[in-house]
Amino acid sequence: MQTKTPTEPKIGKCPVFCRASAGYYRQVLGGPGSMDKYPGEIFIAGLYSLLQLYRPAFSRHVLCGSAKKINSMKVFLAILLLLGTGLTACSQSPAANTPNPYYSRTDTSKLNVPDATWKKILPADLYAVAREANTERAFTGKYWNSDEKGTYYCAVCGNALFRSTAKFSSECGWPSFFEPLRKDATLYLQDHTYGMDRTEVRCGRCGSHLGHIFDDGPPPTYKRYCMNSISLDFEPDRKKK
């Protein structure tokens, strides 16, 4: 009696292992998508795929196209490697629903919170921009081309920053405004990084990095507040009944 060799679960023509692993390492290497988003889920998916392969089956590897028997020891070592990588990624990101006790849209008192505390509270992608002054890629933020009416707040502390009436289309790939909601909503520091002479814009309440200001905006201020979408929270205006 002929026994059937168990087959691997596949997505299209590609074994799950190949898809999951490629996706996982694209995340790690900073390709399409973001490792900052749900690294635990990426790790679990990759581990599950490797476990699916830990069977006496033949596999046609999509990268080389050759059929070969799976080596149990190699798969076991790969699982350990992925386990270590995945747990490291998970440990570097805060809990998904960590409460932010400093966030308030009504309290305007100044905050002096150390970065070590913010790192435990904020999502990794927000922390990288708001507290380490990284810059999100152009045309990737959720507000760069939004024209919805409402108010923009600091995503770190809830401080009101801009009204949508001050937002304009700059085609630079980041949300741009010609003036803040009030004078003390933002503060400014000289920025000489990368050999450039720029003015950094920070939140006036918590000091988080928002972006930079340039002298090429529209009237009446002729200023362009070039902000990172991830540093902003948006609250749309309530529609009148």
PDB file of C-alpha atoms in Angstrom, residues 54-203:
ATOM      1  CA  TYR A  54       9.494  20.219  10.776  1.00  0.00           C
ATOM      2  CA  ARG A  55       8.185  17.042   9.171  1.00  0.00           C
ATOM      3  CA  PRO A  56       9.607  14.295   6.899  1.00  0.00           C
ATOM      4  CA  ALA A  57       8.478  15.972   3.700  1.00  0.00           C
ATOM      5  CA  PHE A  58      10.018  17.052   0.425  1.00  0.00           C
ATOM      6  CA  SER A  59      10.063  20.728  -0.412  1.00  0.00           C
ATOM      7  CA  ARG A  60      10.621  22.673  -3.570  1.00  0.00           C
ATOM      8  CA  HIS A  61      12.353  25.782  -2.389  1.00  0.00           C
ATOM      9  CA  VAL A  62      11.191  28.820  -4.329  1.00  0.00           C
ATOM     10  CA  LEU A  63      14.568  30.500  -4.176  1.00  0.00           C
ATOM     11  CA  CYS A  64      16.577  27.733  -5.805  1.00  0.00           C
ATOM     12  CA  GLY A  65      13.773  25.677  -7.410  1.00  0.00           C
ATOM     13  CA  SER A  66      15.339  22.370  -6.393  1.00  0.00           C
ATOM     14  CA  ALA A  67      13.513  19.554  -4.615  1.00  0.00           C
ATOM     15  CA  LYS A  68      15.325  18.392  -1.527  1.00  0.00           C
ATOM     16  CA  LYS A  69      14.599  16.650   1.736  1.00  0.00           C
ATOM     17  CA  ILE A  70      14.320  18.891   4.749  1.00  0.00           C
ATOM     18  CA  ASN A  71      17.136  18.493   7.226  1.00  0.00           C
ATOM     19  CA  SER A  72      15.585  18.258  10.696  1.00  0.00           C
ATOM     20  CA  MET A  73      18.616  19.616  12.511  1.00  0.00           C
ATOM     21  CA  LYS A  74      18.858  22.647  10.224  1.00  0.00           C
ATOM     22  CA  VAL A  75      15.187  23.401  10.694  1.00  0.00           C
ATOM     23  CA  PHE A  76      15.561  23.054  14.460  1.00  0.00           C
ATOM     24  CA  LEU A  77      18.483  25.496  14.464  1.00  0.00           C
ATOM     25  CA  ALA A  78      16.516  27.882  12.266  1.00  0.00           C
ATOM     26  CA  ILE A  79      13.668  27.785  14.780  1.00  0.00           C
ATOM     27  CA  LEU A  80      16.062  28.687  17.579  1.00  0.00           C
ATOM     28  CA  LEU A  81      17.487  31.547  15.510  1.00  0.00           C
ATOM     29  CA  LEU A  82      14.046  32.905  14.712  1.00  0.00           C
ATOM     30  CA  LEU A  83      13.015  32.480  18.337  1.00  0.00           C
ATOM     31  CA  GLY A  84      15.932  34.588  19.528  1.00  0.00           C
ATOM     32  CA  THR A  85      15.403  37.243  16.869  1.00  0.00           C
ATOM     33  CA  GLY A  86      11.682  37.410  17.451  1.00  0.00           C
ATOM     34  CA  LEU A  87      11.921  37.670  21.212  1.00  0.00           C
ATOM     35  CA  THR A  88      14.518  40.414  20.860  1.00  0.00           C
ATOM     36  CA  ALA A  89      12.206  42.374  18.572  1.00  0.00           C
ATOM     37  CA  CYS A  90       9.295  41.890  20.943  1.00  0.00           C
ATOM     38  CA  SER A  91      11.320  42.967  23.955  1.00  0.00           C
ATOM     39  CA  GLN A  92      12.310  46.201  22.229  1.00  0.00           C
ATOM     40  CA  SER A  93       8.710  47.263  21.658  1.00  0.00           C
ATOM     41  CA  PRO A  94       6.368  48.439  24.420  1.00  0.00           C
ATOM     42  CA  ALA A  95       3.143  46.641  25.205  1.00  0.00           C
ATOM     43  CA  ALA A  96       0.508  47.249  22.548  1.00  0.00           C
ATOM     44  CA  ASN A  97      -1.886  48.977  24.958  1.00  0.00           C
ATOM     45  CA  THR A  98       0.504  50.652  27.392  1.00  0.00           C
ATOM     46  CA  PRO A  99      -1.417  53.627  28.818  1.00  0.00           C
ATOM     47  CA  ASN A 100       0.098  57.088  28.453  1.00  0.00           C
ATOM     48  CA  PRO A 101      -0.589  58.957  31.719  1.00  0.00           C
ATOM     49  CA  TYR A 102       0.821  62.193  30.291  1.00  0.00           C
ATOM     50  CA  TYR A 103      -1.542  62.445  27.318  1.00  0.00           C
ATOM     51  CA  SER A 104      -4.169  65.159  27.738  1.00  0.00           C
ATOM     52  CA  ARG A 105      -5.912  67.513  25.336  1.00  0.00           C
ATOM     53  CA  THR A 106      -6.909  69.888  28.135  1.00  0.00           C
ATOM     54  CA  ASP A 107      -3.819  70.046  30.373  1.00  0.00           C
ATOM     55  CA  THR A 108      -1.321  72.580  29.020  1.00  0.00           C
ATOM     56  CA  SER A 109       1.211  72.328  31.859  1.00  0.00           C
ATOM     57  CA  LYS A 110       4.784  71.695  30.750  1.00  0.00           C
ATOM     58  CA  LEU A 111       6.125  68.158  30.945  1.00  0.00           C
ATOM     59  CA  ASN A 112       9.641  67.097  31.879  1.00  0.00           C
ATOM     60  CA  VAL A 113       9.545  63.354  31.310  1.00  0.00           C
ATOM     61  CA  PRO A 114      12.851  61.494  30.726  1.00  0.00           C
ATOM     62  CA  ASP A 115      13.290  59.579  27.484  1.00  0.00           C
ATOM     63  CA  ALA A 116      13.665  56.330  29.414  1.00  0.00           C
ATOM     64  CA  THR A 117      10.079  56.752  30.597  1.00  0.00           C
ATOM     65  CA  TRP A 118       8.776  57.709  27.152  1.00  0.00           C
ATOM     66  CA  LYS A 119      10.432  54.642  25.682  1.00  0.00           C
ATOM     67  CA  LYS A 120       8.347  52.415  27.959  1.00  0.00           C
ATOM     68  CA  ILE A 121       5.134  54.196  26.980  1.00  0.00           C
ATOM     69  CA  LEU A 122       5.341  55.116  23.309  1.00  0.00           C
ATOM     70  CA  PRO A 123       5.177  52.759  20.311  1.00  0.00           C
ATOM     71  CA  ALA A 124       8.642  52.184  18.858  1.00  0.00           C
ATOM     72  CA  ASP A 125       7.950  54.033  15.596  1.00  0.00           C
ATOM     73  CA  LEU A 126       6.579  57.098  17.401  1.00  0.00           C
ATOM     74  CA  TYR A 127       9.455  57.103  19.880  1.00  0.00           C
ATOM     75  CA  ALA A 128      12.019  57.009  17.060  1.00  0.00           C
ATOM     76  CA  VAL A 129      10.591  60.158  15.481  1.00  0.00           C
ATOM     77  CA  ALA A 130       9.302  62.104  18.480  1.00  0.00           C
ATOM     78  CA  ARG A 131      12.140  61.442  20.920  1.00  0.00           C
ATOM     79  CA  GLU A 132      15.078  60.569  18.656  1.00  0.00           C
ATOM     80  CA  ALA A 133      14.292  63.090  15.893  1.00  0.00           C
ATOM     81  CA  ASN A 134      14.084  60.526  13.113  1.00  0.00           C
ATOM     82  CA  THR A 135      12.112  61.414   9.984  1.00  0.00           C
ATOM     83  CA  GLU A 136       9.372  59.317   8.432  1.00  0.00           C
ATOM     84  CA  ARG A 137       9.664  58.639   4.708  1.00  0.00           C
ATOM     85  CA  ALA A 138       8.015  61.174   2.414  1.00  0.00           C
ATOM     86  CA  PHE A 139       4.528  60.329   1.129  1.00  0.00           C
ATOM     87  CA  THR A 140       4.072  57.551   3.705  1.00  0.00           C
ATOM     88  CA  GLY A 141       2.419  59.446   6.569  1.00  0.00           C
ATOM     89  CA  LYS A 142      -1.356  59.358   6.946  1.00  0.00           C
ATOM     90  CA  TYR A 143      -1.823  63.145   6.977  1.00  0.00           C
ATOM     91  CA  TRP A 144       0.475  64.404   4.226  1.00  0.00           C
ATOM     92  CA  ASN A 145      -2.368  64.878   1.716  1.00  0.00           C
ATOM     93  CA  SER A 146      -5.354  65.017   4.074  1.00  0.00           C
ATOM     94  CA  ASP A 147      -7.749  67.945   3.675  1.00  0.00           C
ATOM     95  CA  GLU A 148     -10.223  66.963   6.398  1.00  0.00           C
ATOM     96  CA  LYS A 149     -11.312  69.756   8.736  1.00  0.00           C
ATOM     97  CA  GLY A 150     -10.233  69.480  12.347  1.00  0.00           C
ATOM     98  CA  THR A 151      -7.420  69.913  14.861  1.00  0.00           C
ATOM     99  CA  TYR A 152      -3.976  68.317  14.995  1.00  0.00           C
ATOM    100  CA  TYR A 153      -2.543  67.368  18.391  1.00  0.00           C
ATOM    101  CA  CYS A 154       0.828  66.124  19.597  1.00  0.00           C
ATOM    102  CA  ALA A 155       0.726  62.324  19.433  1.00  0.00           C
ATOM    103  CA  VAL A 156       2.944  62.113  22.511  1.00  0.00           C
ATOM    104  CA  CYS A 157       1.209  64.430  24.996  1.00  0.00           C
ATOM    105  CA  GLY A 158      -2.060  65.620  23.385  1.00  0.00           C
ATOM    106  CA  ASN A 159      -1.051  69.278  23.088  1.00  0.00           C
ATOM    107  CA  ALA A 160      -3.114  71.144  20.451  1.00  0.00           C
ATOM    108  CA  LEU A 161      -0.738  72.167  17.645  1.00  0.00           C
ATOM    109  CA  PHE A 162      -2.435  73.100  14.369  1.00  0.00           C
ATOM    110  CA  ARG A 163      -5.825  73.746  12.833  1.00  0.00           C
ATOM    111  CA  SER A 164      -6.636  72.272   9.445  1.00  0.00           C
ATOM    112  CA  THR A 165      -7.317  75.818   8.208  1.00  0.00           C
ATOM    113  CA  ALA A 166      -3.549  76.430   8.412  1.00  0.00           C
ATOM    114  CA  LYS A 167      -2.717  73.310   6.413  1.00  0.00           C
ATOM    115  CA  PHE A 168      -1.774  73.611   2.754  1.00  0.00           C
ATOM    116  CA  SER A 169      -0.652  71.345  -0.061  1.00  0.00           C
ATOM    117  CA  SER A 170       3.125  71.625  -0.391  1.00  0.00           C
ATOM    118  CA  GLU A 171       3.720  68.419  -2.415  1.00  0.00           C
ATOM    119  CA  CYS A 172       6.776  67.726  -0.258  1.00  0.00           C
ATOM    120  CA  GLY A 173       5.394  64.469   1.101  1.00  0.00           C
ATOM    121  CA  TRP A 174       4.805  65.639   4.675  1.00  0.00           C
ATOM    122  CA  PRO A 175       1.862  67.535   6.207  1.00  0.00           C
ATOM    123  CA  SER A 176       2.578  71.257   6.017  1.00  0.00           C
ATOM    124  CA  PHE A 177       1.097  74.208   7.923  1.00  0.00           C
ATOM    125  CA  PHE A 178       1.726  77.953   7.720  1.00  0.00           C
ATOM    126  CA  GLU A 179       1.156  78.672  11.438  1.00  0.00           C
ATOM    127  CA  PRO A 180       0.582  76.871  14.749  1.00  0.00           C
ATOM    128  CA  LEU A 181      -2.634  77.062  16.724  1.00  0.00           C
ATOM    129  CA  ARG A 182      -1.078  79.441  19.248  1.00  0.00           C
ATOM    130  CA  LYS A 183       2.383  80.883  19.826  1.00  0.00           C
ATOM    131  CA  ASP A 184       3.307  78.633  22.729  1.00  0.00           C
ATOM    132  CA  ALA A 185       2.054  75.471  21.003  1.00  0.00           C
ATOM    133  CA  THR A 186       5.514  74.915  19.544  1.00  0.00           C
ATOM    134  CA  LEU A 187       9.113  75.726  20.384  1.00  0.00           C
ATOM    135  CA  TYR A 188      12.173  76.010  18.159  1.00  0.00           C
ATOM    136  CA  LEU A 189      15.783  74.836  18.236  1.00  0.00           C
ATOM    137  CA  GLN A 190      18.646  75.257  15.816  1.00  0.00           C
ATOM    138  CA  ASP A 191      19.447  72.010  14.028  1.00  0.00           C
ATOM    139  CA  HIS A 192      22.842  71.545  12.352  1.00  0.00           C
ATOM    140  CA  THR A 193      22.638  67.801  11.704  1.00  0.00           C
ATOM    141  CA  TYR A 194      23.729  66.374   8.342  1.00  0.00           C
ATOM    142  CA  GLY A 195      25.671  69.567   7.634  1.00  0.00           C
ATOM    143  CA  MET A 196      22.477  71.610   7.226  1.00  0.00           C
ATOM    144  CA  ASP A 197      21.324  74.747   9.008  1.00  0.00           C
ATOM    145  CA  ARG A 198      17.673  74.203   9.893  1.00  0.00           C
ATOM    146  CA  THR A 199      15.176  75.151  12.591  1.00  0.00           C
ATOM    147  CA  GLU A 200      13.653  72.214  14.408  1.00  0.00           C
ATOM    148  CA  VAL A 201      10.052  72.394  15.610  1.00  0.00           C
ATOM    149  CA  ARG A 202       9.133  70.693  18.865  1.00  0.00           C
ATOM    150  CA  CYS A 203       5.973  70.369  20.895  1.00  0.00           C
TER     151      CYS A 203
END
